[in-house]
Amino acid sequence: MEKINIIEYDDAGRILQTGVASLENVEVEFALGKLLLQGEADPLTQYIRSDGVIEARPVNQARLDGMVLRDLPAPCVLVLDGTPYDCDDTECELSFSLPGLHHVQVEAWPVQSAAFEVAT
């Protein structure tokens, strides 16, 4: 039974999973409509273009300057302590109602995620 490296991805090019599968199983899954590509890829740093080519995800230029997020990829989604917020600006001043260590993520597909911790 021949085994091949396989990448499963969605319509936006997000890599859902990678692994090794038998050619027979891959053919069945492909016939069922799954988006599959033979090869290897890293979902954190790569995506699948609409033409099926594996492409590097652009680096997220967002940076934390004190309590201000700068150089945000607009539009993006800011995930503050697990809660997502849409953001259309390239800068955002952060504030939190409770003191502590807060986790901030910047998401803007296909740009790579950026993560920060803020202590208040």
Coordinates of N, CA and C in Angstrom, one line a residue:
M1 N 0.9 -1.2 0.0 CA 0.0 0.0 0.0 C 0.9 1.2 0.0
E2 N 0.8 2.0 -1.0 CA 1.6 3.2 -1.2 C 1.1 4.4 -0.3
K3 N 2.0 5.0 0.4 CA 1.7 6.1 1.3 C 2.3 7.4 0.7
I4 N 1.5 8.5 0.9 CA 2.0 9.8 0.4 C 1.7 10.9 1.4
N5 N 2.6 11.9 1.4 CA 2.3 13.1 2.2 C 1.2 13.9 1.7
I6 N 0.3 14.3 2.5 CA -1.0 15.0 2.1 C -1.2 16.2 2.9
I7 N -1.8 17.2 2.2 CA -2.2 18.5 2.9 C -3.7 18.6 2.6
E8 N -4.5 18.8 3.7 CA -5.9 19.1 3.5 C -6.1 20.6 3.8
Y9 N -6.8 21.3 3.0 CA -7.0 22.8 3.2 C -8.4 23.2 2.9
D10 N -8.8 24.4 3.2 CA -10.1 24.9 3.0 C -10.1 25.9 1.8
D11 N -11.3 26.4 1.5 CA -11.5 27.3 0.4 C -10.6 28.6 0.4
A12 N -10.3 29.0 1.7 CA -9.5 30.2 1.8 C -8.0 29.9 1.8
G13 N -7.6 28.6 1.7 CA -6.2 28.2 1.6 C -5.6 27.9 3.0
R14 N -6.4 27.9 4.0 CA -5.9 27.5 5.4 C -5.6 26.1 5.4
I15 N -4.5 25.7 5.9 CA -4.1 24.3 6.0 C -4.8 23.7 7.2
L16 N -5.6 22.8 7.0 CA -6.4 22.2 8.1 C -5.6 21.1 8.8
Q17 N -4.9 20.3 8.0 CA -4.1 19.2 8.6 C -3.1 18.7 7.5
T18 N -2.1 18.1 8.0 CA -1.1 17.4 7.2 C -0.8 16.1 7.7
G19 N -0.3 15.2 6.9 CA 0.0 13.9 7.4 C 0.4 12.9 6.2
V20 N 0.4 11.7 6.6 CA 0.7 10.6 5.6 C -0.6 9.7 5.5
A21 N -0.9 9.4 4.3 CA -2.1 8.6 4.0 C -1.9 7.7 2.9
S22 N -2.7 6.6 2.8 CA -2.5 5.7 1.7 C -3.2 6.3 0.5
L23 N -2.6 6.1 -0.7 CA -3.1 6.6 -1.9 C -4.5 6.3 -2.2
E24 N -5.0 5.1 -1.8 CA -6.4 4.7 -2.0 C -7.3 5.6 -1.1
N25 N -6.9 5.9 0.1 CA -7.7 6.7 1.0 C -7.8 8.1 0.5
V26 N -6.7 8.6 0.0 CA -6.6 10.0 -0.6 C -7.5 10.1 -1.8
E27 N -7.5 9.1 -2.6 CA -8.4 9.1 -3.8 C -9.9 9.1 -3.4
V28 N -10.2 8.4 -2.4 CA -11.6 8.4 -1.9 C -12.0 9.8 -1.3
E29 N -11.1 10.3 -0.5 CA -11.4 11.6 0.1 C -11.5 12.7 -1.0
F30 N -10.6 12.7 -1.9 CA -10.6 13.6 -3.0 C -11.9 13.5 -3.8
A31 N -12.4 12.3 -4.1 CA -13.6 12.1 -4.8 C -14.8 12.6 -4.0
L32 N -14.7 12.7 -2.7 CA -15.8 13.2 -1.9 C -15.8 14.7 -1.8
G33 N -14.8 15.3 -2.4 CA -14.8 16.8 -2.5 C -13.8 17.5 -1.6
K34 N -13.0 16.7 -0.8 CA -12.1 17.4 0.1 C -11.0 18.1 -0.8
L35 N -10.5 19.2 -0.3 CA -9.4 19.9 -1.0 C -8.1 19.3 -0.4
L36 N -7.4 18.6 -1.3 CA -6.2 17.9 -0.9 C -5.1 18.2 -1.9
L37 N -3.9 18.2 -1.4 CA -2.7 18.4 -2.2 C -1.6 17.5 -1.7
Q38 N -0.9 16.9 -2.6 CA 0.2 16.1 -2.2 C 1.4 17.0 -1.9
G39 N 2.0 16.7 -0.7 CA 3.2 17.5 -0.3 C 3.3 17.7 1.2
E40 N 4.2 18.6 1.6 CA 4.3 18.9 3.0 C 4.2 20.4 3.1
A41 N 3.6 20.9 4.2 CA 3.5 22.3 4.5 C 3.4 22.5 6.0
D42 N 3.7 23.8 6.4 CA 3.6 24.2 7.8 C 2.4 25.2 7.9
P43 N 1.3 24.8 8.5 CA 0.1 25.7 8.6 C 0.4 27.0 9.3
L44 N 1.4 27.1 10.1 CA 1.7 28.4 10.8 C 2.4 29.4 9.9
T45 N 3.1 28.9 8.9 CA 3.9 29.8 8.0 C 3.6 29.7 6.5
Q46 N 2.6 28.8 6.2 CA 2.3 28.6 4.8 C 0.8 28.5 4.6
Y47 N 0.4 28.7 3.3 CA -1.0 28.5 3.0 C -1.0 28.0 1.5
I48 N -2.2 27.7 1.1 CA -2.4 27.2 -0.3 C -3.1 28.2 -1.1
R49 N -2.4 28.7 -2.2 CA -3.0 29.7 -3.1 C -4.2 29.1 -3.8
S50 N -5.0 29.9 -4.4 CA -6.2 29.4 -5.2 C -5.8 28.5 -6.4
D51 N -4.5 28.7 -6.8 CA -4.1 27.8 -7.9 C -3.4 26.5 -7.5
G52 N -3.4 26.3 -6.1 CA -2.9 25.0 -5.6 C -1.4 25.1 -5.2
V53 N -0.8 26.2 -5.3 CA 0.6 26.4 -5.0 C 0.8 26.7 -3.5
I54 N 1.7 26.0 -2.8 CA 2.0 26.3 -1.4 C 2.8 27.6 -1.4
E55 N 2.4 28.6 -0.6 CA 2.9 29.9 -0.5 C 3.2 30.3 0.9
A56 N 4.3 31.1 1.1 CA 4.6 31.6 2.5 C 3.6 32.6 2.9
R57 N 3.1 32.5 4.1 CA 2.2 33.5 4.7 C 3.1 34.7 5.0
P58 N 2.6 35.9 4.7 CA 3.3 37.1 5.0 C 3.5 37.3 6.5
V59 N 4.7 37.8 6.9 CA 4.9 38.0 8.4 C 4.0 39.2 8.9
N60 N 3.5 39.0 10.0 CA 2.7 40.0 10.7 C 3.6 41.1 11.2
Q61 N 3.4 42.3 10.7 CA 4.2 43.5 11.1 C 3.7 44.1 12.4
A62 N 2.6 43.7 13.0 CA 2.1 44.3 14.2 C 3.1 44.3 15.3
R63 N 3.2 45.3 16.1 CA 4.1 45.4 17.2 C 3.4 46.1 18.4
L64 N 3.8 45.8 19.6 CA 3.3 46.4 20.8 C 4.2 47.4 21.3
D65 N 3.7 48.6 21.4 CA 4.5 49.8 21.9 C 3.8 50.3 23.2
G66 N 4.3 49.8 24.3 CA 3.6 50.2 25.6 C 2.2 49.5 25.6
M67 N 1.2 50.3 25.6 CA -0.2 49.8 25.5 C -0.9 50.0 24.2
V68 N -0.1 50.3 23.2 CA -0.6 50.6 21.8 C -0.1 49.5 20.8
L69 N -1.0 48.9 20.1 CA -0.7 48.0 19.0 C -0.5 48.9 17.8
R70 N 0.6 48.8 17.1 CA 0.9 49.6 15.9 C 1.2 48.7 14.7
D71 N 1.1 49.2 13.6 CA 1.3 48.5 12.3 C 0.4 47.3 12.1
L72 N -0.8 47.5 12.6 CA -1.8 46.4 12.4 C -2.1 46.2 10.9
P73 N -2.3 44.9 10.5 CA -2.8 44.7 9.1 C -4.3 44.9 9.1
A74 N -4.7 46.0 8.5 CA -6.1 46.4 8.5 C -6.8 45.9 7.3
P75 N -8.0 45.2 7.4 CA -8.6 44.9 8.7 C -8.0 43.7 9.3
C76 N -8.3 43.6 10.6 CA -7.8 42.4 11.3 C -8.8 42.1 12.5
V77 N -8.5 41.0 13.1 CA -9.2 40.6 14.3 C -8.2 40.6 15.5
L78 N -8.6 41.3 16.5 CA -7.8 41.3 17.8 C -8.5 40.3 18.7
V79 N -7.7 39.4 19.2 CA -8.2 38.4 20.2 C -7.6 38.7 21.5
L80 N -8.5 39.3 22.4 CA -8.0 39.8 23.7 C -8.5 38.8 24.8
D81 N -7.6 38.1 25.4 CA -7.9 37.1 26.4 C -9.0 36.1 25.9
G82 N -8.9 35.7 24.6 CA -9.8 34.8 24.0 C -11.1 35.3 23.4
T83 N -11.3 36.6 23.5 CA -12.5 37.3 22.9 C -12.1 38.0 21.6
P84 N -12.7 37.7 20.5 CA -12.3 38.4 19.2 C -13.0 39.7 19.1
Y85 N -12.3 40.7 18.5 CA -12.8 42.0 18.2 C -12.3 42.4 16.8
D86 N -13.3 42.9 16.0 CA -12.9 43.3 14.6 C -12.2 44.7 14.8
C87 N -11.2 44.9 14.0 CA -10.4 46.2 14.0 C -10.1 46.6 12.6
D88 N -10.5 47.8 12.2 CA -10.3 48.3 10.8 C -9.1 49.3 10.8
D89 N -8.5 49.6 11.9 CA -7.4 50.6 12.1 C -6.1 49.9 12.1
T90 N -5.0 50.7 11.8 CA -3.7 50.3 11.9 C -3.0 50.4 13.3
E91 N -3.8 51.1 14.2 CA -3.3 51.2 15.6 C -4.5 51.0 16.5
C92 N -4.2 50.5 17.7 CA -5.2 50.3 18.7 C -4.6 50.4 20.1
E93 N -5.2 51.3 20.9 CA -4.8 51.5 22.2 C -5.5 50.4 23.1
L94 N -4.8 49.7 23.9 CA -5.3 48.6 24.7 C -5.7 49.1 26.1
S95 N -6.8 48.6 26.6 CA -7.1 48.8 28.0 C -7.9 47.6 28.5
F96 N -7.7 47.3 29.7 CA -8.3 46.1 30.3 C -9.0 46.5 31.6
S97 N -10.1 45.9 31.9 CA -10.9 46.3 33.1 C -10.3 45.7 34.4
L98 N -9.5 44.6 34.2 CA -9.0 43.9 35.4 C -7.4 43.8 35.3
P99 N -6.7 44.0 36.4 CA -5.3 43.8 36.3 C -4.9 42.4 36.1
G100 N -3.7 42.2 35.6 CA -3.2 40.8 35.4 C -2.4 40.7 34.1
L101 N -2.1 39.5 33.7 CA -1.4 39.2 32.5 C -2.5 38.9 31.4
H102 N -2.4 39.7 30.3 CA -3.4 39.5 29.3 C -2.8 39.0 28.0
H103 N -3.5 38.2 27.3 CA -3.0 37.6 26.0 C -3.7 38.3 24.8
V104 N -2.9 38.8 23.9 CA -3.4 39.5 22.7 C -2.9 38.8 21.5
Q105 N -3.8 38.6 20.6 CA -3.4 38.0 19.3 C -3.9 38.9 18.2
V106 N -3.2 39.0 17.1 CA -3.6 39.7 15.9 C -3.7 38.8 14.8
E107 N -4.9 38.7 14.2 CA -5.2 37.7 13.1 C -5.7 38.5 11.9
A108 N -5.1 38.2 10.7 CA -5.5 38.8 9.4 C -5.1 37.9 8.3
W109 N -6.0 37.0 7.9 CA -5.6 35.9 7.0 C -5.3 36.5 5.6
P110 N -4.2 36.1 4.9 CA -3.3 35.0 5.3 C -2.1 35.4 6.0
V111 N -2.0 36.6 6.6 CA -0.9 37.1 7.3 C -0.7 36.2 8.6
Q112 N 0.5 35.9 8.9 CA 0.8 35.1 10.1 C 0.2 35.7 11.4
S113 N -0.1 34.9 12.3 CA -0.6 35.4 13.6 C 0.5 36.1 14.4
A114 N 0.2 37.1 15.2 CA 1.1 37.7 16.1 C 0.5 37.6 17.5
A115 N 1.4 37.3 18.5 CA 0.9 37.2 19.8 C 1.7 38.0 20.8
F116 N 1.1 38.6 21.7 CA 1.7 39.5 22.7 C 1.1 39.2 24.1
E117 N 1.9 39.5 25.1 CA 1.4 39.5 26.5 C 1.5 40.9 27.1
V118 N 0.5 41.3 27.8 CA 0.4 42.6 28.4 C 0.1 42.5 29.9
A119 N 1.0 43.0 30.7 CA 0.8 43.0 32.1 C 0.2 44.4 32.6
T120 N -0.9 44.3 33.3 CA -1.5 45.6 33.8 C -1.6 45.5 35.3

